[in-house]
mmCIF file of C-alpha atoms in Angstrom:
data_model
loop_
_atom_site.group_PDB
_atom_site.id
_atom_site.type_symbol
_atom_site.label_atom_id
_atom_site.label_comp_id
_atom_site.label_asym_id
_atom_site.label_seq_id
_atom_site.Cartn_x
_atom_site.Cartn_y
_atom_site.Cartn_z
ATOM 1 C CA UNK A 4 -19.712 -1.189 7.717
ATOM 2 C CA UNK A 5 -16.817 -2.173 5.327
ATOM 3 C CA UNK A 6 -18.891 -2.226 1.875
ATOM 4 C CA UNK A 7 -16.208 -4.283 -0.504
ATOM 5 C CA UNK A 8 -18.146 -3.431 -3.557
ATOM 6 C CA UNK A 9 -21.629 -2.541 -4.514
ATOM 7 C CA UNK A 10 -23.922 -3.001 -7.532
ATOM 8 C CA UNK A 11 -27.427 -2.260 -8.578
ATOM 9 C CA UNK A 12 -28.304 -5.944 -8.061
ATOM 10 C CA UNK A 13 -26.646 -9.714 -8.349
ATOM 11 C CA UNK A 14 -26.490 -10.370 -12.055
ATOM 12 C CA UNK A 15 -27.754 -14.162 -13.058
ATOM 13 C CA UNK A 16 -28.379 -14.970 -9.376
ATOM 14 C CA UNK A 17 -24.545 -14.836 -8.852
ATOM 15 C CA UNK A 18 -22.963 -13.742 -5.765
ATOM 16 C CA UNK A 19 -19.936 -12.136 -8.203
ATOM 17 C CA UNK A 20 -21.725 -11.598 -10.568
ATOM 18 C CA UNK A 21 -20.972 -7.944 -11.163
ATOM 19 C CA UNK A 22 -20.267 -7.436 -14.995
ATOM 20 C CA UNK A 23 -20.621 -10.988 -16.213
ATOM 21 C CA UNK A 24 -20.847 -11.111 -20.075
ATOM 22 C CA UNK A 25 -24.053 -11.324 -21.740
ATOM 23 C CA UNK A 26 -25.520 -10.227 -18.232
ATOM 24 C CA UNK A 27 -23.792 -6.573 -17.975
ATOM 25 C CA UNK A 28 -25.929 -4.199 -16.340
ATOM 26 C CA UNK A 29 -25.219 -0.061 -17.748
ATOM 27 C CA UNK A 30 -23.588 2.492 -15.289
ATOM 28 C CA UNK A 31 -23.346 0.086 -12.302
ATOM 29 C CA UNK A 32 -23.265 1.853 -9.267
ATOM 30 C CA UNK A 33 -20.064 0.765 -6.454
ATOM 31 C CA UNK A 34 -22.376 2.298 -3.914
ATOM 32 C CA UNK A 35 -26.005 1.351 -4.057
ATOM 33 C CA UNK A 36 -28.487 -1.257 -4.229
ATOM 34 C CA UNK A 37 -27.264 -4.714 -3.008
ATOM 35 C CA UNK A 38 -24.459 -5.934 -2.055
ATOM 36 C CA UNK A 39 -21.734 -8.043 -3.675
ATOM 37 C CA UNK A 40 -18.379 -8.652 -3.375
ATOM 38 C CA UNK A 41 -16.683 -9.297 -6.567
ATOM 39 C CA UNK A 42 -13.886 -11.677 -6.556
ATOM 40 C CA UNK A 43 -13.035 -12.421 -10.119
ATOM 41 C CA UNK A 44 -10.841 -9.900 -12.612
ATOM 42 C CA UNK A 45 -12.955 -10.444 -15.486
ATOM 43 C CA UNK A 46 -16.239 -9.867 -13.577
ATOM 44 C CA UNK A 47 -15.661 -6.304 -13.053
ATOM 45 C CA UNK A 48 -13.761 -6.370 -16.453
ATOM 46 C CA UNK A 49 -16.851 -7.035 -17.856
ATOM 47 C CA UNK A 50 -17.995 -4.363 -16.646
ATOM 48 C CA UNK A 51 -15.922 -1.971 -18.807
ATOM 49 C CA UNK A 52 -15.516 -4.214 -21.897
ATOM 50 C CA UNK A 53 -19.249 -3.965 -22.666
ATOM 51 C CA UNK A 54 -19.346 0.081 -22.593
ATOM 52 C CA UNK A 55 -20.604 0.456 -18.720
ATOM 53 C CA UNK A 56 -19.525 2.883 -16.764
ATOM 54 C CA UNK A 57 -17.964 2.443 -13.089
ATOM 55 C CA UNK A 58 -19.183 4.509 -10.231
ATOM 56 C CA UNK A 59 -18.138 5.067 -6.678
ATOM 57 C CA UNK A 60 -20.986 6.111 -5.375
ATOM 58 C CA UNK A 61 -21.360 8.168 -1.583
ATOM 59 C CA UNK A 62 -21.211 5.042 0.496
ATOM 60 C CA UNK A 63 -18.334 3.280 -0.951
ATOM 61 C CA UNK A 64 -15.693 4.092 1.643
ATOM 62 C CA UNK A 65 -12.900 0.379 0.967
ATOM 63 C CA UNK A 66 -12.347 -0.849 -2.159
ATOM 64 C CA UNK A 67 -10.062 -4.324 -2.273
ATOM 65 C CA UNK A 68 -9.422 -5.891 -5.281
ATOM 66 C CA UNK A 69 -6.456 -7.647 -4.224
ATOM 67 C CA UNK A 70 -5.251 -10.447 -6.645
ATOM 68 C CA UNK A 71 -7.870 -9.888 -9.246
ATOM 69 C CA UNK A 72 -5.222 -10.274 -12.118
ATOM 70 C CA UNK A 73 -5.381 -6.483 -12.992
ATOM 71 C CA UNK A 74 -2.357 -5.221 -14.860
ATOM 72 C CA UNK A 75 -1.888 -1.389 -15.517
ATOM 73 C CA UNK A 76 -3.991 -1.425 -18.792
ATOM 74 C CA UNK A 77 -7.061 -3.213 -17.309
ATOM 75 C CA UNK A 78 -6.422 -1.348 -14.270
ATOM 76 C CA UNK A 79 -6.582 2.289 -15.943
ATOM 77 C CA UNK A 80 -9.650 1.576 -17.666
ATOM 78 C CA UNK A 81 -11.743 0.402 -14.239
ATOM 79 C CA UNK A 82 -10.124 2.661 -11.709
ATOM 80 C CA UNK A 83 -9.133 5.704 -13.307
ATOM 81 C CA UNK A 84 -12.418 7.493 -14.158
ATOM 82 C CA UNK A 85 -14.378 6.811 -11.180
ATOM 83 C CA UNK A 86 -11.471 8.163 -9.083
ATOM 84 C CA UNK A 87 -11.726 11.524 -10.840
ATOM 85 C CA UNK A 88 -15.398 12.258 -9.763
ATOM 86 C CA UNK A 89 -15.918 12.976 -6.157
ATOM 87 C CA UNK A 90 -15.772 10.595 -3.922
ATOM 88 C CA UNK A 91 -15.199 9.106 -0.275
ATOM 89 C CA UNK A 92 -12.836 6.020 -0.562
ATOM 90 C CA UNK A 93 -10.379 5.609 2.728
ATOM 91 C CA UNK A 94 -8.809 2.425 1.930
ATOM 92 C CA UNK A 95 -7.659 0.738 -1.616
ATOM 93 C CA UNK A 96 -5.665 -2.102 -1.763
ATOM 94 C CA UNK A 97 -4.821 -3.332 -5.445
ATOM 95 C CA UNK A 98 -1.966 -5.767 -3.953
ATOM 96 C CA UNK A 99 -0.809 -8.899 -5.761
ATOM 97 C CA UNK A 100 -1.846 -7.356 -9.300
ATOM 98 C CA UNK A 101 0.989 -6.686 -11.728
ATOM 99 C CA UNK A 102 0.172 -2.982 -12.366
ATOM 100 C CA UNK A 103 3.639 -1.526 -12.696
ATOM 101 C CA UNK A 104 4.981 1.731 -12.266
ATOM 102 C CA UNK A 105 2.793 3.859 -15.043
ATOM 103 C CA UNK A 106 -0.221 2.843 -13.328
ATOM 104 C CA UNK A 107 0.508 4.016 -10.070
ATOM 105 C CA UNK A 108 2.081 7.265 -11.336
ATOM 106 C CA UNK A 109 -1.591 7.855 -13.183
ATOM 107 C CA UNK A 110 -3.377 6.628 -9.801
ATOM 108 C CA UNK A 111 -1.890 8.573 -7.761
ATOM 109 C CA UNK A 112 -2.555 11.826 -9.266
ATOM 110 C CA UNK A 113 -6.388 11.449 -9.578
ATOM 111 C CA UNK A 114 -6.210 9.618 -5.844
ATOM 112 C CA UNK A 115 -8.510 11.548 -3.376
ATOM 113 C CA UNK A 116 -7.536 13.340 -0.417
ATOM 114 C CA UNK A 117 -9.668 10.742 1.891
ATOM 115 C CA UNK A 118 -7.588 7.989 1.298
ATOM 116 C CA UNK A 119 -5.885 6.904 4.309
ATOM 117 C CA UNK A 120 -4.786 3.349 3.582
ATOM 118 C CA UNK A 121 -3.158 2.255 0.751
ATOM 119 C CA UNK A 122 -1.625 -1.059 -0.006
ATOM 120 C CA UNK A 123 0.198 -1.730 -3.639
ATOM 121 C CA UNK A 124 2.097 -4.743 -2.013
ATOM 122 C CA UNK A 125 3.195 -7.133 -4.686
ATOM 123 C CA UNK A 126 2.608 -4.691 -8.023
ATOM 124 C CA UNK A 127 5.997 -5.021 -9.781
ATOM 125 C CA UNK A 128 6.890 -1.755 -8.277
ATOM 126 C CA UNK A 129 10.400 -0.024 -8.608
ATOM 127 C CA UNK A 130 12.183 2.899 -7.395
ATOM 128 C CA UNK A 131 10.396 5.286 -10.011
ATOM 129 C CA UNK A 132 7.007 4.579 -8.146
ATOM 130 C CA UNK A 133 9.186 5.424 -5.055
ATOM 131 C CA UNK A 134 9.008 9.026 -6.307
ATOM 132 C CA UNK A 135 5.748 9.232 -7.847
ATOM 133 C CA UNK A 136 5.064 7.958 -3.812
ATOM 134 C CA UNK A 137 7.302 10.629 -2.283
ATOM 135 C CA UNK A 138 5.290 13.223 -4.170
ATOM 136 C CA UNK A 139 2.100 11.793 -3.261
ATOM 137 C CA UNK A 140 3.301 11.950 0.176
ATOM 138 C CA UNK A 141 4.357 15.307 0.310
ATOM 139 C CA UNK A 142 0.567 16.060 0.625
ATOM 140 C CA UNK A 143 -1.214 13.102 1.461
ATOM 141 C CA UNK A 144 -3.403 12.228 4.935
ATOM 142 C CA UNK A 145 -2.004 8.528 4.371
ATOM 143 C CA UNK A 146 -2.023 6.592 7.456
ATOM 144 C CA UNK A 147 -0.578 3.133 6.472
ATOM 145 C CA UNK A 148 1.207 1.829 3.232
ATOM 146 C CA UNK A 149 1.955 -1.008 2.177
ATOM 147 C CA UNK A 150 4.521 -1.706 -0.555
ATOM 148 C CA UNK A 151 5.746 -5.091 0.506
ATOM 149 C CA UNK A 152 7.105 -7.248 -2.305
ATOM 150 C CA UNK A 153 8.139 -5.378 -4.864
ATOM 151 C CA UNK A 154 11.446 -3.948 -6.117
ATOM 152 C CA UNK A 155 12.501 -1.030 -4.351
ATOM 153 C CA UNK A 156 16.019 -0.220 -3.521
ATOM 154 C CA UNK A 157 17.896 1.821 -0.956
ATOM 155 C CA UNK A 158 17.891 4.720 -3.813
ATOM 156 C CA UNK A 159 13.943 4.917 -3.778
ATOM 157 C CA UNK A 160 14.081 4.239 -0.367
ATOM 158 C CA UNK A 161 16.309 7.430 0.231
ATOM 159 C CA UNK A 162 13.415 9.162 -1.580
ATOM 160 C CA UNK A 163 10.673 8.224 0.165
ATOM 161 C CA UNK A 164 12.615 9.050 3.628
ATOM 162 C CA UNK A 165 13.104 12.353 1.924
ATOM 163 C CA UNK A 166 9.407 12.746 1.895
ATOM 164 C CA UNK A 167 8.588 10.874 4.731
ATOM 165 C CA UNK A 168 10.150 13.662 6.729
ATOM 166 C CA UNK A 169 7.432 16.323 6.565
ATOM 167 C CA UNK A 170 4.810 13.737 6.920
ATOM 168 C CA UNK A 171 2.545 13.739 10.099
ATOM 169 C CA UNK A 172 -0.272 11.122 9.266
ATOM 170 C CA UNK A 173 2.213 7.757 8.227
ATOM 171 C CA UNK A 174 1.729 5.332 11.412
ATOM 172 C CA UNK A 175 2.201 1.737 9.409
ATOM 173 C CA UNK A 176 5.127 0.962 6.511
ATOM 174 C CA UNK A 177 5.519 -2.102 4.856
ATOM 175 C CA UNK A 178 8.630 -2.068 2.554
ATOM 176 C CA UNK A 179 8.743 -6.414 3.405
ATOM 177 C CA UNK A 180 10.649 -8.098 0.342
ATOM 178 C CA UNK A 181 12.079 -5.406 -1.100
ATOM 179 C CA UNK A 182 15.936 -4.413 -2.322
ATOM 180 C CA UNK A 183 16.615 -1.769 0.287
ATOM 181 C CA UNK A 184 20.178 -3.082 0.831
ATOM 182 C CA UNK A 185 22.098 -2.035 3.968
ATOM 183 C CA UNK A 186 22.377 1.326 2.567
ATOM 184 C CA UNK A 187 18.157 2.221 2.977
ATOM 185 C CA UNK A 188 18.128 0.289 6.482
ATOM 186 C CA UNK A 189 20.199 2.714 7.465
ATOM 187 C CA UNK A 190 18.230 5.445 6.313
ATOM 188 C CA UNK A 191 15.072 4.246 7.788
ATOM 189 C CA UNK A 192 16.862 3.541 10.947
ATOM 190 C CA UNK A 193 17.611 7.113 11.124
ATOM 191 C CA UNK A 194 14.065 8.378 9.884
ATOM 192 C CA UNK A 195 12.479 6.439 12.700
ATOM 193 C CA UNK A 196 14.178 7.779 15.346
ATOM 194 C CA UNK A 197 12.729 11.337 14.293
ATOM 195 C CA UNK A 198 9.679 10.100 13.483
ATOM 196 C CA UNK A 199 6.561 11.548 15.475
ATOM 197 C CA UNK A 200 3.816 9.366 14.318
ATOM 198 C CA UNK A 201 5.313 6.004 12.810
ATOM 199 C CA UNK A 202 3.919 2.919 15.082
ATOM 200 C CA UNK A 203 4.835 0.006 12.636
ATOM 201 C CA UNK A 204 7.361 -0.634 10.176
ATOM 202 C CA UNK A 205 8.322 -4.353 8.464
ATOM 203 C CA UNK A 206 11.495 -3.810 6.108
ATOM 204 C CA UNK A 207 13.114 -7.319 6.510
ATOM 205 C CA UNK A 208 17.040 -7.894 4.652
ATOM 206 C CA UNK A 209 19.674 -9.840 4.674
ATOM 207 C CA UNK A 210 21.861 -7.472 5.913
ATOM 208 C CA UNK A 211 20.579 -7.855 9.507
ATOM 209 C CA UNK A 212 21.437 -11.759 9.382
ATOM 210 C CA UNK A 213 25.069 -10.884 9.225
ATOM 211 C CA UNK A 214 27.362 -10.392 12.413
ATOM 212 C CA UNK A 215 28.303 -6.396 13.211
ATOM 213 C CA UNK A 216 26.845 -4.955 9.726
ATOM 214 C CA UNK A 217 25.954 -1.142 10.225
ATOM 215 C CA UNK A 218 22.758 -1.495 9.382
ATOM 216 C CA UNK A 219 22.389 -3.803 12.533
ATOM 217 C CA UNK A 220 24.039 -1.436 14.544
ATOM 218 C CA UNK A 221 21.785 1.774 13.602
ATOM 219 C CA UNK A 222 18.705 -0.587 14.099
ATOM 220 C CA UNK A 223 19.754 -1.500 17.733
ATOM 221 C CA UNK A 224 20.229 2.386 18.020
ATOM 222 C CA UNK A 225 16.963 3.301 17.376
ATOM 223 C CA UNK A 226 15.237 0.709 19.219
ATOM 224 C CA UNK A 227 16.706 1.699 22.211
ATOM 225 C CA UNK A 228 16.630 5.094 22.068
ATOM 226 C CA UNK A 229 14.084 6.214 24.847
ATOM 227 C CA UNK A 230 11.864 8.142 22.299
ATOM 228 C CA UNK A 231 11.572 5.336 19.841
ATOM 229 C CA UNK A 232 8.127 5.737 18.737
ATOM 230 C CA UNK A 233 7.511 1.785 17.507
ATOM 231 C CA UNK A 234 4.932 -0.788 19.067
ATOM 232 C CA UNK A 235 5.672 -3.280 16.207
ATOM 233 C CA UNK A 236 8.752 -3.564 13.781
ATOM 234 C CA UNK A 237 9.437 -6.531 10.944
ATOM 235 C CA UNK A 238 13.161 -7.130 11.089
ATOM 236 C CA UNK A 239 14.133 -10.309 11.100
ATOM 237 C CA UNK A 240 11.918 -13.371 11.110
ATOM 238 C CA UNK A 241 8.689 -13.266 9.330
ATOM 239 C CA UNK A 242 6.675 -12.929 12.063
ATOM 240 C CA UNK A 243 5.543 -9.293 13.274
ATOM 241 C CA UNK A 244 6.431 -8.611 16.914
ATOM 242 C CA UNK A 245 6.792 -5.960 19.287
ATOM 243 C CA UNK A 246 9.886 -3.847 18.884
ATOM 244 C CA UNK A 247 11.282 -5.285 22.308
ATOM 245 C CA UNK A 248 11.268 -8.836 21.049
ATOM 246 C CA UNK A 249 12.987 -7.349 17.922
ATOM 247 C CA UNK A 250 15.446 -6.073 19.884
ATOM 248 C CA UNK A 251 16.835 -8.655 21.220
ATOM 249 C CA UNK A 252 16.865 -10.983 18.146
ATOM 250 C CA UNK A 253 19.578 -8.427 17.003
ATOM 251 C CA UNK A 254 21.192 -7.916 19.575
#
């Protein structure tokens, strides 16, 4: 069962109630009691502002607190501690909060080794999170990221191909909305055509909207090279489609 977040109990008979004021309970527990799914920022900010302590307890495997208003202060003081103790989270998506690149630096270096899904789309990101990510990489069991709207270039790009490179676990990237120029499709073009696990990759530009651009040309490449290993690819349009269809859009 996907357990969003857990608490000792509903606090003031509210579904999100976790860490109301006035109604805070002490050293909630993510991972036992009853259920409830928090969907307010200052609920769970509550939480930290009146002196309780945040716990990911043995259950807890997804945490999503997507749009929740978090930036990297708020963020370091909920997320930080409990992801030092033990524990057995797989996915986390903090998307559409404007953390910033200190807080993912931080994050990632108390992140546990069971993560497999990660999704900072839409954090205010930039290419010194690229290589705090190509680190991370280097030695992570990551399965899919996501890092779609943000404001990565072809130079952190270039980085996180670098890393990308050793990596046997990566099946789904998002780089969506980003700055990656014609310079990083080209690098990511390459990258996929050597890649051994990748299944899905959305990196959308401009670039491929124009007539005989490179970057066009090295995309056709790789997706029809017989040992292309994508099922889905995000070029063009803004729908996700099966590499084939892709294929011919460019073409």
């Amino acid at each position: 069962n996907v357990i969003v977040v857990k608490a000792e109990a509903a606090v003031g008979g509210r579904e999100a109630g976790v860490g109301v004021k006035g109604h805070v309970r002490q050293n909630i527990d993510f991972g036992s009691g009853s259920s409830v799914v928090v969907n307010r920022c200052e609920d769970l900010w509550g939480v930290v502002e009146n002196g309780s302590k945040v716990v990911f307890g043995d259950q807890l495997k997804e945490v999503y607190l997507a749009g929740m208003g978090l930036n990297g202060k708020s963020a370091k003081a909920i997320l930080l501690e409990p992801f030092k103790e033990k524990n057995h989270i797989i996915t986390l998506n903090l998307s559409h909060n404007p953390l910033g690149d200190d807080f993912v630096k931080d994050l990632l270096s108390v992140l546990p080794p069971s993560i497999q899904h990660l999704s900072l789309s839409s954090t205010n990101l930039t290419d010194n999170s690229a290589q705090h990510l190509a680190d991370y990489l280097s030695s992570s069991s990551l399965i899919s990221l996501q890092l779609r709207s943000n404001h990565i270039t072809a130079a952190g790009v270039r980085t996180l191909v670098r890393a990308l490179e050793a990596n046997t676990h990566l099946t789904n990237l998002d780089l969506w909305w980003n700055l990656v120029e014609e310079e990083g499709l080209i690098e990511l073009a390459k990258w996929v055509r050597q890649s051994k696990t990748l299944r899905e990759i959305y990196v959308g530009n401009g670039e491929l909207h124009k007539g005989k651009s490179k970057a066009r040309e090295e995309w056709i490449k790789t997706l029809t090279d017989d040992k292309c290993p994508l099922t889905h690819v995000q070029l063009i349009s803004n729908d996700r489609k099966p590499f084939k269809n892709t294929l011919e859009e460019l073409k």
